[in-house]
Short mmCIF file of C-alpha atoms and ligand atoms in Angstrom, two decimals:
data_model
loop_
_atom_site.label_atom_id
_atom_site.label_comp_id
_atom_site.label_asym_id
_atom_site.label_seq_id
_atom_site.Cartn_x
_atom_site.Cartn_y
_atom_site.Cartn_z
CA UNK A 1 4.75 -19.19 10.48
CA UNK A 2 1.02 -19.62 9.97
CA UNK A 3 -0.76 -16.85 8.08
CA UNK A 4 -4.43 -16.45 7.25
CA UNK A 5 -4.72 -13.30 5.14
CA UNK A 6 -1.49 -13.59 3.18
CA UNK A 7 0.14 -16.51 1.41
CA UNK A 8 3.90 -16.87 1.59
CA UNK A 9 6.21 -18.77 -0.75
CA UNK A 10 9.90 -18.36 0.07
CA UNK A 11 10.94 -20.40 -2.98
CA UNK A 12 9.05 -18.83 -5.89
CA UNK A 13 12.45 -18.52 -7.63
CA UNK A 14 15.99 -19.00 -6.30
CA UNK A 15 16.42 -16.52 -3.40
CA UNK A 16 13.16 -14.78 -4.21
CA UNK A 17 10.18 -14.84 -1.85
CA UNK A 18 6.56 -14.03 -2.68
CA UNK A 19 3.89 -12.55 -0.41
CA UNK A 20 0.39 -12.76 -1.84
CA UNK A 21 -2.43 -10.74 -0.27
CA UNK A 22 -5.29 -13.13 0.31
CA UNK A 23 -8.60 -11.38 1.01
CA UNK A 24 -9.99 -11.69 -2.53
CA UNK A 25 -13.65 -11.10 -1.60
CA UNK A 26 -12.76 -7.77 0.00
CA UNK A 27 -10.43 -6.82 -2.89
CA UNK A 28 -7.53 -7.31 -0.47
CA UNK A 29 -8.64 -4.44 1.78
CA UNK A 30 -5.80 -3.97 4.23
CA UNK A 31 -7.14 -4.65 7.71
CA UNK A 32 -4.91 -4.69 10.77
CA UNK A 33 -4.53 -8.47 10.83
CA UNK A 34 -3.34 -8.54 7.21
CA UNK A 35 -0.82 -5.76 7.77
CA UNK A 36 0.36 -7.46 10.99
CA UNK A 37 0.91 -10.70 9.09
CA UNK A 38 2.78 -8.84 6.36
CA UNK A 39 5.01 -7.16 8.95
CA UNK A 40 5.81 -10.54 10.55
CA UNK A 41 6.47 -12.26 7.20
CA UNK A 42 8.79 -9.46 6.04
CA UNK A 43 10.66 -9.42 9.37
CA UNK A 44 11.24 -13.16 9.02
CA UNK A 45 12.35 -12.88 5.37
CA UNK A 46 14.72 -10.07 6.27
CA UNK A 47 16.48 -12.51 8.64
CA UNK A 48 16.43 -15.46 6.23
CA UNK A 49 19.73 -15.86 4.33
CA UNK A 50 17.96 -17.88 1.64
CA UNK A 51 15.80 -14.86 0.69
CA UNK A 52 17.38 -11.90 -1.09
CA UNK A 53 14.47 -10.11 -2.75
CA UNK A 54 10.75 -10.05 -1.94
CA UNK A 55 7.78 -9.66 -4.29
CA UNK A 56 4.41 -8.52 -2.91
CA UNK A 57 1.34 -9.12 -5.04
CA UNK A 58 -2.45 -9.29 -4.90
CA UNK A 59 -4.57 -10.92 -7.58
CA UNK A 60 -5.59 -9.97 -11.11
CA UNK A 61 -8.58 -7.88 -9.98
CA UNK A 62 -6.96 -6.10 -7.05
CA UNK A 63 -3.56 -5.47 -5.61
CA UNK A 64 -5.44 -3.85 -2.71
CA UNK A 65 -8.48 -1.53 -2.66
CA UNK A 66 -7.23 0.39 0.37
CA UNK A 67 -7.30 0.29 4.12
CA UNK A 68 -10.36 -1.58 5.43
CA UNK A 69 -13.11 1.05 5.48
CA UNK A 70 -15.47 -1.21 7.46
CA UNK A 71 -12.88 -1.61 10.21
CA UNK A 72 -12.34 2.16 10.54
CA UNK A 73 -15.72 3.71 9.76
CA UNK A 74 -17.02 4.13 13.33
CA UNK A 75 -13.77 5.12 15.02
CA UNK A 76 -13.16 8.50 16.64
CA UNK A 77 -9.96 10.50 16.17
CA UNK A 78 -8.83 9.51 19.68
CA UNK A 79 -9.37 5.81 18.89
CA UNK A 80 -7.51 6.17 15.58
CA UNK A 81 -4.60 7.73 17.44
CA UNK A 82 -4.64 5.07 20.19
CA UNK A 83 -4.94 2.09 17.80
CA UNK A 84 -2.32 3.74 15.54
CA UNK A 85 -2.91 1.22 12.77
CA UNK A 86 -0.22 2.67 10.56
CA UNK A 87 2.57 1.99 13.08
CA UNK A 88 2.79 -1.48 11.46
CA UNK A 89 3.78 0.30 8.25
CA UNK A 90 6.82 1.83 9.98
CA UNK A 91 8.18 -1.64 10.65
CA UNK A 92 7.43 -2.78 7.09
CA UNK A 93 9.29 0.28 5.87
CA UNK A 94 12.38 -0.86 7.78
CA UNK A 95 12.76 -4.01 5.63
CA UNK A 96 16.36 -4.07 4.43
CA UNK A 97 15.93 -6.36 1.43
CA UNK A 98 14.46 -4.96 -1.80
CA UNK A 99 10.69 -5.30 -2.20
CA UNK A 100 8.97 -5.27 -5.59
CA UNK A 101 5.21 -4.71 -5.87
CA UNK A 102 3.55 -6.74 -8.66
CA UNK A 103 0.31 -4.83 -9.25
CA UNK A 104 -2.75 -5.80 -11.26
CA UNK A 105 -6.20 -4.23 -10.98
CA UNK A 106 -6.95 -1.78 -8.18
CA UNK A 107 -4.14 -0.21 -6.16
CA UNK A 108 -6.19 2.38 -4.32
CA UNK A 109 -5.75 4.30 -1.08
CA UNK A 110 -3.67 2.14 1.25
CA UNK A 111 -3.13 -0.24 -1.71
CA UNK A 112 -1.50 2.50 -3.74
CA UNK A 113 0.43 3.54 -0.63
CA UNK A 114 1.63 -0.03 -0.07
CA UNK A 115 2.87 -0.23 -3.66
CA UNK A 116 4.70 3.09 -3.22
CA UNK A 117 6.27 1.87 0.03
CA UNK A 118 7.80 -0.96 -2.03
CA UNK A 119 11.10 -0.17 -3.78
CA UNK A 120 9.86 -0.82 -7.32
CA UNK A 121 6.50 -1.42 -9.00
CA UNK A 122 5.78 -3.74 -11.94
CA UNK A 123 2.21 -3.36 -13.19
CA UNK A 124 -0.17 -5.16 -15.50
CA UNK A 125 -1.92 -3.16 -18.23
CA UNK A 126 -5.10 -3.36 -16.13
CA UNK A 127 -3.61 -1.73 -13.03
CA UNK A 128 -5.30 1.39 -11.68
CA UNK A 129 -3.63 3.62 -9.13
CA UNK A 130 -5.29 6.29 -7.03
CA UNK A 131 -5.85 7.90 -3.65
CA UNK A 132 -9.67 8.05 -3.38
CA UNK A 133 -9.74 8.83 0.38
CA UNK A 134 -11.00 12.37 -0.26
CA UNK A 135 -14.30 10.84 -1.42
CA UNK A 136 -14.65 9.23 2.02
CA UNK A 137 -14.21 12.51 3.87
CA UNK A 138 -10.61 11.73 4.78
CA UNK A 139 -7.17 11.86 3.13
CA UNK A 140 -4.31 9.43 2.56
CA UNK A 141 -2.87 8.31 5.90
CA UNK A 142 -0.28 5.66 5.10
CA UNK A 143 2.28 7.75 3.25
CA UNK A 144 0.34 8.81 0.13
CA UNK A 145 0.73 12.57 0.45
CA UNK A 146 4.46 12.18 1.01
CA UNK A 147 5.52 9.32 -1.25
CA UNK A 148 3.30 10.24 -4.19
CA UNK A 149 4.45 13.87 -4.13
CA UNK A 150 8.08 12.76 -4.13
CA UNK A 151 7.43 10.28 -6.94
CA UNK A 152 5.39 12.36 -9.41
CA UNK A 153 5.75 15.97 -8.22
CA UNK A 154 3.50 18.42 -6.41
CA UNK A 155 1.04 19.40 -9.15
CA UNK A 156 0.17 15.88 -10.22
CA UNK A 157 0.05 14.51 -6.67
CA UNK A 158 -2.17 17.40 -5.61
CA UNK A 159 -4.60 16.69 -8.45
CA UNK A 160 -4.82 12.96 -7.76
CA UNK A 161 -5.15 13.39 -3.98
CA UNK A 162 -7.69 16.24 -4.13
CA UNK A 163 -9.89 14.69 -6.85
CA UNK A 164 -9.53 11.03 -5.87
CA UNK A 165 -9.23 10.20 -9.60
CA UNK A 166 -7.64 6.94 -10.69
CA UNK A 167 -4.87 6.69 -13.28
CA UNK A 168 -4.04 3.81 -15.61
CA UNK A 169 -0.80 1.85 -15.56
CA UNK A 170 0.38 3.69 -18.69
CA UNK A 171 -0.26 7.08 -17.08
CA UNK A 172 1.50 5.94 -13.90
CA UNK A 173 4.48 4.85 -16.01
CA UNK A 174 4.66 8.21 -17.79
CA UNK A 175 4.54 10.02 -14.45
CA UNK A 176 7.40 7.94 -13.06
CA UNK A 177 5.31 6.29 -10.36
CA UNK A 178 6.08 2.76 -11.56
CA UNK A 179 8.87 0.83 -13.31
CA UNK A 180 7.14 -1.09 -16.09
CA UNK A 181 3.83 -2.15 -17.58
CA UNK A 182 3.29 -5.59 -19.13
CA UNK A 183 0.28 -7.65 -20.29
CA UNK A 184 -1.79 -9.03 -17.43
CA UNK A 185 -0.63 -12.61 -17.91
CA UNK A 186 3.00 -11.53 -17.43
CA UNK A 187 3.07 -9.02 -14.56
CA UNK A 188 3.89 -11.45 -11.77
CA UNK A 189 6.55 -13.29 -13.80
CA UNK A 190 8.04 -9.95 -14.85
CA UNK A 191 8.29 -8.89 -11.20
CA UNK A 192 9.87 -12.23 -10.30
CA UNK A 193 12.35 -11.83 -13.19
CA UNK A 194 13.35 -8.39 -11.92
CA UNK A 195 13.66 -9.82 -8.40
CA UNK A 196 15.84 -12.67 -9.71
CA UNK A 197 18.11 -10.21 -11.50
CA UNK A 198 18.64 -8.29 -8.26
CA UNK A 199 18.96 -11.52 -6.25
CA UNK A 200 21.98 -12.41 -8.41
CA UNK A 201 23.76 -9.22 -7.30
CA UNK A 202 26.01 -9.14 -4.22
CA UNK A 203 23.58 -8.99 -1.28
CA UNK A 204 25.58 -6.72 1.00
CA UNK A 205 26.04 -4.15 -1.77
CA UNK A 206 22.32 -4.42 -2.60
CA UNK A 207 21.41 -3.77 1.02
CA UNK A 208 23.74 -0.77 1.30
CA UNK A 209 22.61 0.64 -2.05
CA UNK A 210 18.94 0.34 -1.11
CA UNK A 211 19.70 2.10 2.17
CA UNK A 212 21.48 4.93 0.33
CA UNK A 213 18.72 5.42 -2.28
CA UNK A 214 16.16 5.54 0.54
CA UNK A 215 18.28 8.13 2.32
CA UNK A 216 18.04 10.40 -0.72
CA UNK A 217 14.29 9.83 -0.83
CA UNK A 218 13.62 10.02 2.91
CA UNK A 219 15.08 13.27 4.15
CA UNK A 220 12.19 14.91 5.95
CA UNK A 221 9.92 11.99 4.96
CA UNK A 222 9.54 10.89 8.57
CA UNK A 223 8.34 14.35 9.64
CA UNK A 224 5.93 14.40 6.70
CA UNK A 225 4.58 10.94 7.53
CA UNK A 226 3.85 11.92 11.14
CA UNK A 227 2.14 15.14 10.00
CA UNK A 228 -0.01 13.27 7.49
CA UNK A 229 -0.92 10.57 10.02
CA UNK A 230 -2.09 13.08 12.66
CA UNK A 231 -4.32 14.83 10.11
CA UNK A 232 -5.73 11.51 8.90
CA UNK A 233 -6.62 10.41 12.46
CA UNK A 234 -8.02 13.90 13.21
CA UNK A 235 -10.49 13.63 10.32
CA UNK A 236 -12.26 10.85 12.23
CA UNK A 237 -13.75 13.62 14.39
CA UNK A 238 -15.64 15.02 11.38
CA UNK A 239 -19.21 14.20 10.39
CA UNK A 240 -18.07 14.03 6.76
CA UNK A 241 -15.82 11.03 7.54
CA UNK A 242 -18.71 9.17 9.21
CA UNK A 243 -21.00 10.04 6.25
CA UNK A 244 -18.35 9.22 3.60
CA UNK A 245 -17.57 5.76 4.97
CA UNK A 246 -21.23 4.97 5.79
CA UNK A 247 -22.23 5.94 2.24
CA UNK A 248 -19.54 3.60 0.84
CA UNK A 249 -20.90 0.69 2.90
CA UNK A 250 -24.51 1.51 1.95
CA UNK A 251 -23.48 1.80 -1.72
CA UNK A 252 -24.89 5.32 -2.18
CA UNK A 253 -23.33 8.73 -2.97
CA UNK A 254 -22.11 10.64 0.09
CA UNK A 255 -23.58 13.99 1.17
CA UNK A 256 -20.83 16.13 2.64
CA UNK A 257 -21.68 19.09 4.88
CA UNK A 258 -18.28 20.46 5.73
CA UNK A 259 -18.71 19.47 9.40
N1 CAA B 1 -12.48 -1.56 2.65
C1 CAA B 1 -13.40 -2.47 2.96
N2 CAA B 1 -14.07 -3.19 2.05
C2 CAA B 1 -13.80 -2.95 0.75
C3 CAA B 1 -12.86 -1.99 0.34
C4 CAA B 1 -12.17 -1.27 1.36
N3 CAA B 1 -11.23 -0.37 1.08
N4 CAA B 1 -12.83 -1.95 -1.01
C5 CAA B 1 -13.71 -2.88 -1.43
N5 CAA B 1 -14.29 -3.49 -0.38
C6 CAA B 1 -15.32 -4.53 -0.38
C7 CAA B 1 -16.67 -3.97 -0.83
O1 CAA B 1 -17.33 -3.37 0.26
C8 CAA B 1 -17.35 -5.22 -1.32
O2 CAA B 1 -17.80 -5.94 -0.20
P1 CAA B 1 -19.33 -6.53 -0.17
O3 CAA B 1 -19.32 -7.56 -1.28
O4 CAA B 1 -19.44 -7.11 1.19
O5 CAA B 1 -20.24 -5.39 -0.47
C9 CAA B 1 -16.20 -6.03 -1.94
O6 CAA B 1 -14.99 -5.50 -1.36
C10 CAA B 1 -16.12 -5.87 -3.45
O7 CAA B 1 -16.09 -4.48 -3.73
P2 CAA B 1 -17.12 -3.76 -4.75
O8 CAA B 1 -18.40 -4.50 -4.81
O9 CAA B 1 -17.17 -2.31 -4.39
O10 CAA B 1 -16.30 -3.97 -6.13
P3 CAA B 1 -16.38 -3.08 -7.46
O11 CAA B 1 -15.60 -3.85 -8.47
O12 CAA B 1 -17.77 -2.67 -7.74
O13 CAA B 1 -15.57 -1.72 -7.10
C11 CAA B 1 -13.73 -0.46 -6.19
C12 CAA B 1 -14.20 -1.78 -6.86
C13 CAA B 1 -13.91 0.72 -7.17
C14 CAA B 1 -12.28 -0.65 -5.85
C15 CAA B 1 -14.59 -0.20 -4.92
O14 CAA B 1 -14.61 -1.36 -4.13
C16 CAA B 1 -14.06 0.93 -4.05
O15 CAA B 1 -14.27 2.08 -4.35
N6 CAA B 1 -13.40 0.55 -2.92
C17 CAA B 1 -12.91 1.53 -1.95
C18 CAA B 1 -11.66 2.22 -2.44
C19 CAA B 1 -11.23 3.24 -1.41
O16 CAA B 1 -11.92 4.20 -1.13
N7 CAA B 1 -10.03 3.02 -0.83
C20 CAA B 1 -9.47 3.89 0.19
C21 CAA B 1 -9.73 3.33 1.58
S1 CAA B 1 -9.25 4.40 2.89
C22 CAA B 1 -7.56 4.25 2.97
O17 CAA B 1 -6.96 3.48 2.25
C23 CAA B 1 -6.87 5.14 3.98
C24 CAA B 1 -5.38 5.11 3.90
O18 CAA B 1 -4.75 6.10 3.55
C25 CAA B 1 -4.63 3.93 4.28
#
C-alpha cells in the first residue's frame, strides 16, 4: 500500500511492524487523511501473519500535537457530526494485535488520545502528555475523557482535562498512564524490544488475552465514547470554539465569552 502521511516498515524486527507518523512540520497533527492511512495500515497488518505486534511512533519532537485544528476550525456542529472524523478511530480500536505507542515530545489532544488507544505506552524522558482542548473552546473528542479517567482516576483526569495542563513522562508514569520512561535515544528501541518480547509469545493466546483485558477496560466505554463525541461535535456551534481555534492559528491568546 502507498501512504503519504505515515511510513510503514513491516520488518523493523522479526514479526514486529512500525508505523511512523510523518507530518513533521505540523507536529504530526492528525488530519483525516493521516488517520485514514493509519486505519488502512493497521487493518492490513492485522491480516498479515508475518506481523504479530505493532509499534506506532512519531518523531523526537512530537508523537502528535492533536487533531488538526486548521482542518476543523471553521466547521459547524452539524458538519462535525456528518463528517464524523472519529469514526476512523473505532476501526483502529478494533485492531486485534497488540499496539505499543513509542512517544517522544508532544502527545497532546488527539495525540494523547491515540497513545491511550494503544495497548501500552513507552515514553522518552522528553514526552509531554496532555488534553489542551479546553483552551480551544472544546473538549477531548477521541476518547480522552473516557480512557484517561479509566487510566489515572477521576480527580487527576478532571484536573488535566479542565486545565489543559501538560504532564511530564515521569508524572505520567507515576499516575499509571504509561508503561516506562527511558532516555530519548532509547525510546523507540525500548518499544521495539517490548514488542519483540510479546511477538515471541503464542499469537492466539496473545490475541485472546488482549481481547479479555480490553473487555475489563471497555465495559460502558462505548457508551462513554459516543457521549463524549456528541458533546465535542456540539461545541462547534459555540463562538468560543471559533475564537479558540482562530486564536491558535493567529498565534494570540483567545478571548472567551461563554457563547
Ligand atoms: N493542528 C494543526 N496544526 C498544528 C497543531 C494542531 N493540533 N499543532 C501544531 N500545529 C502546527 C502549528 O500551527 C505550526 O504550524 P505553522 O508553522 O504553519 O504555524 C506547526 O505545527 C509547529 O507548531 P508551533 O509553531 O506551535 O510549535 P511550538 O513548538 O511553538 O509549540 C505546541 C508546540 C505547544 C504543541 C503547539 O503547537 C500547540 O499548542 N499545538 C496545539 C495543541 C492542541 O491544542 N492540541 C489539541 C487539538 S484538538 C484535538 O486534538 C481534539 C481531539 O480530541 C481529537
